[in-house]
Short mmCIF file of C-alpha atoms in Angstrom, two decimals:
data_model
loop_
_atom_site.label_atom_id
_atom_site.label_comp_id
_atom_site.label_asym_id
_atom_site.label_seq_id
_atom_site.Cartn_x
_atom_site.Cartn_y
_atom_site.Cartn_z
CA UNK A 1 35.68 223.37 116.10
CA UNK A 2 34.25 223.56 119.60
CA UNK A 3 34.59 220.57 121.90
CA UNK A 4 33.30 219.96 125.44
CA UNK A 5 35.36 222.01 127.86
CA UNK A 6 36.06 218.95 129.95
CA UNK A 7 38.03 217.53 127.01
CA UNK A 8 40.20 220.64 126.42
CA UNK A 9 43.56 220.72 128.17
CA UNK A 10 46.07 223.45 128.81
CA UNK A 11 47.79 224.62 125.58
CA UNK A 12 51.33 225.85 125.07
CA UNK A 13 49.81 229.08 123.74
CA UNK A 14 48.05 229.62 127.07
CA UNK A 15 51.30 229.17 128.99
CA UNK A 16 53.11 231.64 126.74
CA UNK A 17 50.27 234.14 127.04
CA UNK A 18 50.17 233.92 130.87
CA UNK A 19 53.98 234.12 131.13
CA UNK A 20 54.06 237.21 128.93
CA UNK A 21 51.25 238.94 130.84
CA UNK A 22 52.69 238.10 134.26
CA UNK A 23 56.33 238.76 133.51
CA UNK A 24 59.19 236.98 135.30
CA UNK A 25 60.62 237.79 138.69
CA UNK A 26 63.34 235.60 140.15
CA UNK A 27 62.94 236.86 143.73
CA UNK A 28 59.67 236.78 145.67
CA UNK A 29 57.73 240.04 146.07
CA UNK A 30 54.54 241.25 147.68
CA UNK A 31 51.88 241.51 144.93
CA UNK A 32 50.30 244.56 146.53
CA UNK A 33 47.69 242.74 148.61
CA UNK A 34 50.06 240.90 150.93
CA UNK A 35 50.57 237.74 148.84
CA UNK A 36 54.14 236.61 148.17
CA UNK A 37 54.60 235.92 144.46
CA UNK A 38 57.49 234.60 142.39
CA UNK A 39 58.39 233.55 138.88
CA UNK A 40 55.47 234.04 136.50
CA UNK A 41 52.86 234.75 139.19
CA UNK A 42 53.19 231.68 141.38
CA UNK A 43 51.81 232.21 144.89
CA UNK A 44 51.80 228.66 146.31
CA UNK A 45 54.34 228.02 149.09
CA UNK A 46 56.23 231.30 148.44
CA UNK A 47 58.01 232.92 151.36
CA UNK A 48 59.68 236.35 151.56
CA UNK A 49 63.16 236.15 150.05
CA UNK A 50 62.43 233.03 148.03
CA UNK A 51 64.39 232.71 144.76
CA UNK A 52 63.86 230.77 141.55
CA UNK A 53 65.20 230.57 138.00
CA UNK A 54 63.26 230.78 134.72
CA UNK A 55 63.16 227.00 134.19
CA UNK A 56 61.76 226.27 137.64
CA UNK A 57 59.37 229.22 137.30
CA UNK A 58 57.96 227.75 134.06
CA UNK A 59 57.48 224.45 135.89
CA UNK A 60 55.52 226.26 138.62
CA UNK A 61 53.47 228.10 135.98
CA UNK A 62 52.67 224.76 134.24
CA UNK A 63 51.62 223.16 137.54
CA UNK A 64 49.50 226.12 138.63
CA UNK A 65 47.85 226.62 135.20
CA UNK A 66 47.00 222.87 134.99
CA UNK A 67 45.32 223.04 138.41
CA UNK A 68 43.33 226.04 137.26
CA UNK A 69 42.40 224.32 133.99
CA UNK A 70 40.92 221.43 135.98
CA UNK A 71 39.07 223.74 138.36
CA UNK A 72 37.49 225.87 135.64
CA UNK A 73 36.66 222.80 133.56
CA UNK A 74 34.71 221.47 136.56
CA UNK A 75 32.78 224.72 137.02
CA UNK A 76 32.05 225.33 133.31
CA UNK A 77 30.96 221.73 132.73
CA UNK A 78 30.43 220.50 129.20
CA UNK A 79 29.96 223.89 127.52
CA UNK A 80 31.57 223.61 124.05
CA UNK A 81 34.60 225.84 123.59
CA UNK A 82 37.32 226.54 121.04
CA UNK A 83 40.88 226.06 122.37
CA UNK A 84 41.53 229.85 122.24
CA UNK A 85 38.41 230.47 124.36
CA UNK A 86 39.56 227.93 126.97
CA UNK A 87 43.04 229.52 126.92
CA UNK A 88 41.59 232.96 127.59
CA UNK A 89 39.49 231.60 130.47
CA UNK A 90 42.55 229.93 132.00
CA UNK A 91 44.51 233.18 131.73
CA UNK A 92 41.67 235.11 133.38
CA UNK A 93 41.32 232.54 136.19
CA UNK A 94 45.12 232.54 136.69
CA UNK A 95 44.87 236.26 137.32
CA UNK A 96 41.76 236.47 139.50
CA UNK A 97 41.73 232.95 140.95
CA UNK A 98 39.67 229.94 139.86
CA UNK A 99 37.10 230.49 142.63
CA UNK A 100 36.41 234.07 141.55
CA UNK A 101 36.30 233.01 137.89
CA UNK A 102 33.81 230.23 138.65
CA UNK A 103 31.55 232.73 140.49
CA UNK A 104 31.78 235.33 137.75
CA UNK A 105 28.98 236.70 135.57
CA UNK A 106 30.97 235.44 132.57
CA UNK A 107 30.61 231.78 133.68
CA UNK A 108 26.93 232.26 134.54
CA UNK A 109 26.28 233.73 131.07
CA UNK A 110 28.39 231.02 129.38
CA UNK A 111 26.35 228.27 131.06
CA UNK A 112 23.07 230.03 130.33
CA UNK A 113 23.81 230.99 126.70
CA UNK A 114 26.01 228.21 125.35
CA UNK A 115 28.15 229.42 122.40
CA UNK A 116 26.76 226.78 120.02
#
């Protein structure tokens, strides 16, 4: 069943999916474009040489993914989605950034041609 995207929250499946795609790194690293990254893809407040453990890294992932969920929910509006669709969108936005996701052709098409 599809529900308004503003009512869908972050699922455990989305967290597992993002964590498996990102992989875990306990020490910060340059992601290739000059952004320090740690854990399961966290970039907020990461300095060179920072360290974390898997439990803290999951906490960072949860925090970051929830922020992204709220941001993309705001840009999608009340388009009806299945949970797995929302999860895929959160994963995509986690990877490319919520701002880039909200400006994407996918979101424009989704708003123009609602799935229902």
